[in-house]
mmCIF file of C-alpha atoms in Angstrom:
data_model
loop_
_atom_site.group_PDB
_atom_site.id
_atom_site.type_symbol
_atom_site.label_atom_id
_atom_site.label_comp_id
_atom_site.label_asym_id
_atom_site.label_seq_id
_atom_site.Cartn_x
_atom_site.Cartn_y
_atom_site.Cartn_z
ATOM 1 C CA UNK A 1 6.732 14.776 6.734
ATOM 2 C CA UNK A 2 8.409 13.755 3.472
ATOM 3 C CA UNK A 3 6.641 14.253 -0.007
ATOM 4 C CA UNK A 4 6.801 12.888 -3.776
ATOM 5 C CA UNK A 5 10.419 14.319 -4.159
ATOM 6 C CA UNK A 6 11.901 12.028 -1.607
ATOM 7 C CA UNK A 7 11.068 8.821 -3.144
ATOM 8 C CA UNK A 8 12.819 7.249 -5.824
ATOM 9 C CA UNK A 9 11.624 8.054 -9.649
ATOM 10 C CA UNK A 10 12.652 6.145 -12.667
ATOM 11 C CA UNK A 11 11.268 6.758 -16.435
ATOM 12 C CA UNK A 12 9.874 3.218 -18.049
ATOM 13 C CA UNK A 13 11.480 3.985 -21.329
ATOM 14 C CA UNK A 14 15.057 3.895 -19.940
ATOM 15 C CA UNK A 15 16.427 0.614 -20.849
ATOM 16 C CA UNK A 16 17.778 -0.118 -16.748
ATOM 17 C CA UNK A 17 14.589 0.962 -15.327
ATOM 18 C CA UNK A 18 13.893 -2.357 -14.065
ATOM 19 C CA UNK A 19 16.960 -2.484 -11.887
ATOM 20 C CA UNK A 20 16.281 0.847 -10.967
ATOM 21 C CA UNK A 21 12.841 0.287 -9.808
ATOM 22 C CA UNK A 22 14.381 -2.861 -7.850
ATOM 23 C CA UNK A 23 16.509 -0.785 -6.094
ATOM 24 C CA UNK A 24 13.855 1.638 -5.245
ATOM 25 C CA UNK A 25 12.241 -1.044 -3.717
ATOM 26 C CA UNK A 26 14.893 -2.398 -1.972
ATOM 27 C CA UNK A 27 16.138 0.769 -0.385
ATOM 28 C CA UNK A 28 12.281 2.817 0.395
ATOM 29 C CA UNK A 29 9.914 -0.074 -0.484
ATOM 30 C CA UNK A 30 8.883 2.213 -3.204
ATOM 31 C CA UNK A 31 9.205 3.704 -6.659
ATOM 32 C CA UNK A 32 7.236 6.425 -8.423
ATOM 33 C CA UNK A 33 7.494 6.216 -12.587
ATOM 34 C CA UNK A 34 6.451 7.509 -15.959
ATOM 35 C CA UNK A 35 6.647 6.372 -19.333
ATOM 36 C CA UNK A 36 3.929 3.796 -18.662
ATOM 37 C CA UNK A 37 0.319 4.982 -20.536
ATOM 38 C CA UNK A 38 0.370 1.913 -22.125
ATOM 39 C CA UNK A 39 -1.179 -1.666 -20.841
ATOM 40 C CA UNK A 40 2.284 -3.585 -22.445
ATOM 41 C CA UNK A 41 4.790 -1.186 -20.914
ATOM 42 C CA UNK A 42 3.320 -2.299 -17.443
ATOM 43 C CA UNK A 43 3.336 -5.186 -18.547
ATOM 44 C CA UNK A 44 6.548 -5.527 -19.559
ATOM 45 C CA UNK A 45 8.449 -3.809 -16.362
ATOM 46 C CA UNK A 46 5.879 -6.102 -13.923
ATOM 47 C CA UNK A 47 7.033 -9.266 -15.854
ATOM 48 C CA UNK A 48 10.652 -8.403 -15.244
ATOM 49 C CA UNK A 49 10.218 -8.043 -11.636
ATOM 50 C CA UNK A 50 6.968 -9.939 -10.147
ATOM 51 C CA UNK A 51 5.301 -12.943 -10.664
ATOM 52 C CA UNK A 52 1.641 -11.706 -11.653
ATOM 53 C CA UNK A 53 -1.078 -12.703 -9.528
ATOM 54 C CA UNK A 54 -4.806 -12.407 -10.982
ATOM 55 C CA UNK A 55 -7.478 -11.042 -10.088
ATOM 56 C CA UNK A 56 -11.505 -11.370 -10.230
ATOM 57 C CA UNK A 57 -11.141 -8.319 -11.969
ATOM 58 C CA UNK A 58 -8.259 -8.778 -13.936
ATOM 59 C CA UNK A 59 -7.374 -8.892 -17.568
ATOM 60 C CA UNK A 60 -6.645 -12.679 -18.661
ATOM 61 C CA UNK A 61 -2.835 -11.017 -18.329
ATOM 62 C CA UNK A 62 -3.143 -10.194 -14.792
ATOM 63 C CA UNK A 63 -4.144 -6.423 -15.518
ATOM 64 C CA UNK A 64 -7.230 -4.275 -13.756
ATOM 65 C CA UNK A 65 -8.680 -1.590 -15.410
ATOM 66 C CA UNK A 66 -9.963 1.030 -12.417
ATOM 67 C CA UNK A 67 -12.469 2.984 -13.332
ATOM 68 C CA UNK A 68 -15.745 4.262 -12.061
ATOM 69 C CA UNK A 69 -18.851 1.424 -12.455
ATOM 70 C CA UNK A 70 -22.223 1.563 -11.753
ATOM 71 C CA UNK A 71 -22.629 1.105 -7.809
ATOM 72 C CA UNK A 72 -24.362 -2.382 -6.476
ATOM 73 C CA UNK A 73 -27.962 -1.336 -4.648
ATOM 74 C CA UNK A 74 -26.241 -3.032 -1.574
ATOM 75 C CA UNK A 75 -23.066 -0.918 -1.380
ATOM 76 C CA UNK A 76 -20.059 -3.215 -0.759
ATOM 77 C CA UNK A 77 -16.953 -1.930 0.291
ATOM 78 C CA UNK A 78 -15.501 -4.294 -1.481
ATOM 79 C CA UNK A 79 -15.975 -2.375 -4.995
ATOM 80 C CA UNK A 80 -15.077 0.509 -3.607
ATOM 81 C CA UNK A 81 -12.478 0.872 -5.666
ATOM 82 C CA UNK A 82 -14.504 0.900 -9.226
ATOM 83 C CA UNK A 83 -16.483 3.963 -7.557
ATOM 84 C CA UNK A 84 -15.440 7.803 -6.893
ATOM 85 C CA UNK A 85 -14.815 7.181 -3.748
ATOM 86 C CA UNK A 86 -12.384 8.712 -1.476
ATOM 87 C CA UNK A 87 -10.405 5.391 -0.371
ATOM 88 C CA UNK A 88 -8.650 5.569 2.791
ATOM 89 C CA UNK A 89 -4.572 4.429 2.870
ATOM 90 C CA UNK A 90 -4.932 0.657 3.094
ATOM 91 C CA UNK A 91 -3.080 -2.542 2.368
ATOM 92 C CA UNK A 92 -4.172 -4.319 -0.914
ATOM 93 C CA UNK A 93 -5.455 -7.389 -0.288
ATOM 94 C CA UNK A 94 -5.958 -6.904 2.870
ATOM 95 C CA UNK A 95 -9.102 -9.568 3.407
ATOM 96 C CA UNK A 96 -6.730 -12.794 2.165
ATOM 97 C CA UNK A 97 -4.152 -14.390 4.103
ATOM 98 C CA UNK A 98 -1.283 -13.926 1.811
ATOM 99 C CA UNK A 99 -1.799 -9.891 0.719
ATOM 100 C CA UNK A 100 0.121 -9.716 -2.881
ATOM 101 C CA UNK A 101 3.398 -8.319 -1.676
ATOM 102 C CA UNK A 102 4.043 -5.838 -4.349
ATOM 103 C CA UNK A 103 1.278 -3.189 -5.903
ATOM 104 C CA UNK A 104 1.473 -1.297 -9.324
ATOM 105 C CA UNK A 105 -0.633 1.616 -10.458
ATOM 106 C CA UNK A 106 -0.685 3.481 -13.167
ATOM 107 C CA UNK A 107 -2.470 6.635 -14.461
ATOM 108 C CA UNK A 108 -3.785 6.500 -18.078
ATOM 109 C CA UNK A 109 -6.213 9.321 -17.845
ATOM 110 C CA UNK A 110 -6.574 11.687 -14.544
ATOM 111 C CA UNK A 111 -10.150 12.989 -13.354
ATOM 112 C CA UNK A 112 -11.358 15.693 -14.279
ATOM 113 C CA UNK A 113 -10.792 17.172 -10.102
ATOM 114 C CA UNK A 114 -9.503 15.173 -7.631
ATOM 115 C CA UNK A 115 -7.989 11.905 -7.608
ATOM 116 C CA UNK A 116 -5.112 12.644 -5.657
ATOM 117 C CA UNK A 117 -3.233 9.692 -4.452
ATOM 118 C CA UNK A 118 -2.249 8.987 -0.948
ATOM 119 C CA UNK A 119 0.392 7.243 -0.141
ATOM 120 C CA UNK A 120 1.483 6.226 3.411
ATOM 121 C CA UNK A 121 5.004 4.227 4.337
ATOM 122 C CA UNK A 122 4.309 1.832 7.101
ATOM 123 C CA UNK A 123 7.093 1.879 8.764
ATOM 124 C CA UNK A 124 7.160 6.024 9.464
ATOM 125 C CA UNK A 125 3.971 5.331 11.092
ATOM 126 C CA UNK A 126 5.141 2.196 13.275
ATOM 127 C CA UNK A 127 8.253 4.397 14.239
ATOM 128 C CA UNK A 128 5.882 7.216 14.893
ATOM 129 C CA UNK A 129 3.185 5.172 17.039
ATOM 130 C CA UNK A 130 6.533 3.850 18.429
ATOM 131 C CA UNK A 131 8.204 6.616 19.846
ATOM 132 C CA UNK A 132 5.096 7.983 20.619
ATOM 133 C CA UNK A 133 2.442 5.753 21.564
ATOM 134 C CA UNK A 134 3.754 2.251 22.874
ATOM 135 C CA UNK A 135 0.642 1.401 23.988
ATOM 136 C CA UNK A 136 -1.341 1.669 21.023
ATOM 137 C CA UNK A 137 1.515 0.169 18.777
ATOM 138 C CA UNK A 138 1.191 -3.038 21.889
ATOM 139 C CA UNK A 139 -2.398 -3.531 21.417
ATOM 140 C CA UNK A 140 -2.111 -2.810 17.113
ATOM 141 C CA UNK A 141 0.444 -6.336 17.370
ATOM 142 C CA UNK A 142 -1.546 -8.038 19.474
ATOM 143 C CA UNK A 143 -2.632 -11.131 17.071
ATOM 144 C CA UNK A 144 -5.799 -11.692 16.606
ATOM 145 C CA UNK A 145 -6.526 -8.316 17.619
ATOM 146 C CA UNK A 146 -7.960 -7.050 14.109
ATOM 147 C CA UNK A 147 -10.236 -8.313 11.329
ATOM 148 C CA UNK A 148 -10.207 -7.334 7.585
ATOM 149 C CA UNK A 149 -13.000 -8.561 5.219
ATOM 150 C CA UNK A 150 -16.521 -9.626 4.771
ATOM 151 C CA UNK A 151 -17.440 -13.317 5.683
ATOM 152 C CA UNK A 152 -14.173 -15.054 4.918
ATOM 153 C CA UNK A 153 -11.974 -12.394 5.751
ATOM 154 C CA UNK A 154 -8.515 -12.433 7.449
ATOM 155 C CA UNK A 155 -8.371 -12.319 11.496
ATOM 156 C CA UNK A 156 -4.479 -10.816 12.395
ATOM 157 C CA UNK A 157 -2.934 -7.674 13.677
ATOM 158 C CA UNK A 158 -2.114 -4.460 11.982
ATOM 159 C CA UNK A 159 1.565 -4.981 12.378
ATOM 160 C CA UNK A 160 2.872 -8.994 12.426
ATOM 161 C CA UNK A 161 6.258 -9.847 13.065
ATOM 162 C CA UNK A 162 7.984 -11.518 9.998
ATOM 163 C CA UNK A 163 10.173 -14.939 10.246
ATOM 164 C CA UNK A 164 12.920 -12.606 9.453
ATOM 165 C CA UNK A 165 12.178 -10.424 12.548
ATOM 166 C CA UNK A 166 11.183 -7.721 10.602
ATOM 167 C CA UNK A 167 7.621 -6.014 10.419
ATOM 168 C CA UNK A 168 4.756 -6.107 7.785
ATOM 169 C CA UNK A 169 1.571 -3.953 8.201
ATOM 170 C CA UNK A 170 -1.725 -4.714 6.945
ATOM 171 C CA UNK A 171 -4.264 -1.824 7.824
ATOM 172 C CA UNK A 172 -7.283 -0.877 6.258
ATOM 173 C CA UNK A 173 -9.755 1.556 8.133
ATOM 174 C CA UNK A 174 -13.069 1.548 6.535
ATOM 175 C CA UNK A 175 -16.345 -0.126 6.836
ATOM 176 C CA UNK A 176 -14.332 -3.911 6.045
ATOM 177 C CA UNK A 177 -12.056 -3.263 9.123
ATOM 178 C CA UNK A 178 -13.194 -4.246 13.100
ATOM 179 C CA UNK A 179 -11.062 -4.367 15.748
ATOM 180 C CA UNK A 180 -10.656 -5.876 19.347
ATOM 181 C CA UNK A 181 -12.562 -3.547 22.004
ATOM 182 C CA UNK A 182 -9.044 -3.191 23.801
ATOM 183 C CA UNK A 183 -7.841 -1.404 20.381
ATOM 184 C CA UNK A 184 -11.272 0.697 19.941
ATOM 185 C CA UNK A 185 -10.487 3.918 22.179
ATOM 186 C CA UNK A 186 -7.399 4.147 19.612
ATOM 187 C CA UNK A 187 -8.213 4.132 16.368
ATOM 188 C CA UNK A 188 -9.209 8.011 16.267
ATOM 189 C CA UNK A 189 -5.735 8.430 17.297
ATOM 190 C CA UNK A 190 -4.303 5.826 14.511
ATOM 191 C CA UNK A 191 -6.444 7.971 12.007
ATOM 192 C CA UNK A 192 -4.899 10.871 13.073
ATOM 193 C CA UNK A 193 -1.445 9.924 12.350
ATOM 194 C CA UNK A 194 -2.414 8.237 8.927
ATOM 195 C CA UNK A 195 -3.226 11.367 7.665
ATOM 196 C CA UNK A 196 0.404 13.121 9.145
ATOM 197 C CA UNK A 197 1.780 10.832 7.293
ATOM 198 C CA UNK A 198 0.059 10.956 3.813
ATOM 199 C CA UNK A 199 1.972 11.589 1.391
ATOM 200 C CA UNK A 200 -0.298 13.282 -1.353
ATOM 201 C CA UNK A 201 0.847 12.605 -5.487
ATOM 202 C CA UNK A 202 -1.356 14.022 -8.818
ATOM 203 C CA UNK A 203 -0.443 11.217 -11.140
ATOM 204 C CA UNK A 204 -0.638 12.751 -14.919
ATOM 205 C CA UNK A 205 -1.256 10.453 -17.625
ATOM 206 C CA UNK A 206 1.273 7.346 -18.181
ATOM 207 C CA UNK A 207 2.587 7.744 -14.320
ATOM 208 C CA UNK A 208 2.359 5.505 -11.201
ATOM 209 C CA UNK A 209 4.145 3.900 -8.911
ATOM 210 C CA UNK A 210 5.175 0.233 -7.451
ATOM 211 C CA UNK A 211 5.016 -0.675 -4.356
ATOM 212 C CA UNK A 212 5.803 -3.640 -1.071
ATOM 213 C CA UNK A 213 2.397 -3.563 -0.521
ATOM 214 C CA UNK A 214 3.200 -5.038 3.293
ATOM 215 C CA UNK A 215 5.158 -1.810 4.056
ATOM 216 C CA UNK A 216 3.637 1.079 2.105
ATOM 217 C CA UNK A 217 -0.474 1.745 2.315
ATOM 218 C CA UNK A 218 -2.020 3.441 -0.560
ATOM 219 C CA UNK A 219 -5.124 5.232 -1.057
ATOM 220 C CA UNK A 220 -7.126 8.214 -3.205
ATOM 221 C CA UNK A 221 -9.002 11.212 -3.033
ATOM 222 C CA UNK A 222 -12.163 11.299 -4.286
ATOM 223 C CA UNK A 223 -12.868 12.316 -7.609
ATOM 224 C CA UNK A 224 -15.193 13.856 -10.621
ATOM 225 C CA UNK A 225 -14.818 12.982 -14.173
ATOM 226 C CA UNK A 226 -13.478 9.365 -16.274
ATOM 227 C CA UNK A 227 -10.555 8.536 -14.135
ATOM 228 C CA UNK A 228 -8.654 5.139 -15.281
ATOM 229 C CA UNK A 229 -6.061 3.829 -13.964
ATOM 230 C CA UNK A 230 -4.474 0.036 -14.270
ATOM 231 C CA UNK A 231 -3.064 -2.203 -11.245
ATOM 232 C CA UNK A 232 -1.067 -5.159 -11.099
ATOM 233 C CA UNK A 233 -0.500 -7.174 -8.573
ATOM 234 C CA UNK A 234 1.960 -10.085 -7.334
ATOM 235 C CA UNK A 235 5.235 -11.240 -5.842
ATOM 236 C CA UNK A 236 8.711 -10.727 -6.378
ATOM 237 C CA UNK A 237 10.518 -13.338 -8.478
ATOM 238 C CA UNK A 238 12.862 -15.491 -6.477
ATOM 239 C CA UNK A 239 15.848 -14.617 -8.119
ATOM 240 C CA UNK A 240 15.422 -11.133 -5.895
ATOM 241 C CA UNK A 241 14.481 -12.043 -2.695
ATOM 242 C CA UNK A 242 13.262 -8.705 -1.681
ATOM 243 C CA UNK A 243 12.536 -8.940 2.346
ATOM 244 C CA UNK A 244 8.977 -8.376 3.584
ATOM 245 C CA UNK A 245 7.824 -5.395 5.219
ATOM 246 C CA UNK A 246 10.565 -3.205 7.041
ATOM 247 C CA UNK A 247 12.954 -3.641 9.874
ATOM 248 C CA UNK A 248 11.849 -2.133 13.334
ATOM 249 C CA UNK A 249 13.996 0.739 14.594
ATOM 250 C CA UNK A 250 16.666 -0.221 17.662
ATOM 251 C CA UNK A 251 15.584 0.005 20.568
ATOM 252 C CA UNK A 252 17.025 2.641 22.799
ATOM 253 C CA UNK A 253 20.600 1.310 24.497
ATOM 254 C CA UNK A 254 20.359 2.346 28.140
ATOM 255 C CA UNK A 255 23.024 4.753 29.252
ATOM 256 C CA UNK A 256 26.379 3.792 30.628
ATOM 257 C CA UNK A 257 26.662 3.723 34.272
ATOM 258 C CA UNK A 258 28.494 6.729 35.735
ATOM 259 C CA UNK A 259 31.376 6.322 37.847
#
């Protein structure tokens, strides 16, 4: 399993961090950073790279504050996120039918104990339930075979093949997520190999990390104490063109025929 050292890392303050954190994204569809405890330093580096997409929660400028709120009598998932909640790895977004495509969060003060963040890349798992599972990764791209949301939620399939035959996940596994009874007697084993391939982070003040938010899941620990953190969501400008989700791995060639 690989950890935090094994993805790329690039300090805000360096004046080509930008084009760093591009080609962070480009290469593992992920970059962890520091240098950013401020709100405009975000801002700044998310400018340069996404278009910003808001959000009911959002700043006018496109920016959420997370931190713990009082909890609604009727306990949505929904606002899980504003809790201490342990949040399972999931796909931002996952309830709308365009997901933002990239994710950035930041740390501007830890908890007091726990907190952790969980990352998960999307396409180690598909290769995993690939090599291993072939059923399960059948039914999981089966369309229509999953729903995400409350009412107007998003009917798909964990992982959708892209126009550009590649492959974008959208998982989430809490009380927002049902799936078709042919994908039921699996999802204890798609838990399972979620958690083999978390990779935990302790995000100290002013770090975080960007991410293609249709490859890479993210998630947290829960926590004591007044944890913040802020997110920003959106899309990659144009003038990049960074390609959704991941590519698939080759399929096995057959051997050569003896002679």
């Amino acid at each position: 399993m690989r950890d935090v050292d094994d993805l790329p890392h690039v300090d805000l303050c360096d004046p080509g961090s930008a084009a760093r954190i591009l080609s962070g994204l480009t290469t593992h569809g992920t970059t962890i950073f520091h240098g950013g405890a401020e709100s405009d330093d975000l801002l700044c580096t998310a400018r340069a790279l996404i278009k910003i997409r808001r959000h009911r929660d959002s700043d006018s400028d496109g920016v959420t504050t997370m931190a713990q709120r009082p909890s609604p009598n009727d306990g949505r998932t929904s606002v899980a996120g504003f809790t201490d909640r342990a949040l399972w790895p999931h796909t931002e977004g996952s309830a709308v039918c365009r997901p933002p495509r990239v994710l950035m969060l930041a740390c501007l003060r830890p908890a007091q104990t726990g907190g952790r963040t969980h990352l998960v890349d999307g396409r180690d798992l598909y290769d995993e339930i690939a090599r291993t599972e072939p059923a399960i990764l059948a039914a999981l791209s089966q369309p229509r075979s999953a729903y995400f949301g409350g009412g107007s939620g998003h009917l798909g399939a964990v992982f959708e093949q892209t126009t550009e035959g590649r492959i974008a996940v959208r998982l989430r596994l809490d009380e927002l997520a049902r799936f078709a009874p042919m994908l039921m007697p699996s999802i204890d084993r798609l838990r399972a190999l979620v958690q083999q391939h978390t990779i935990p982070i302790d995000l100290r003040e002013g770090h975080g990390y960007i991410l293609l938010n249709d490859r890479w899941l993210h998630g947290r620990t829960r926590f004591n104490g007044n944890r913040m953190m802020l997110r920003i969501i959106g899309d990659p400008l144009p003038t990049y063109a960074l390609p959704s989700g991941f590519r698939p791995p080759e399929a096995p060639q057959p051997a050569p025929p003896t002679t």
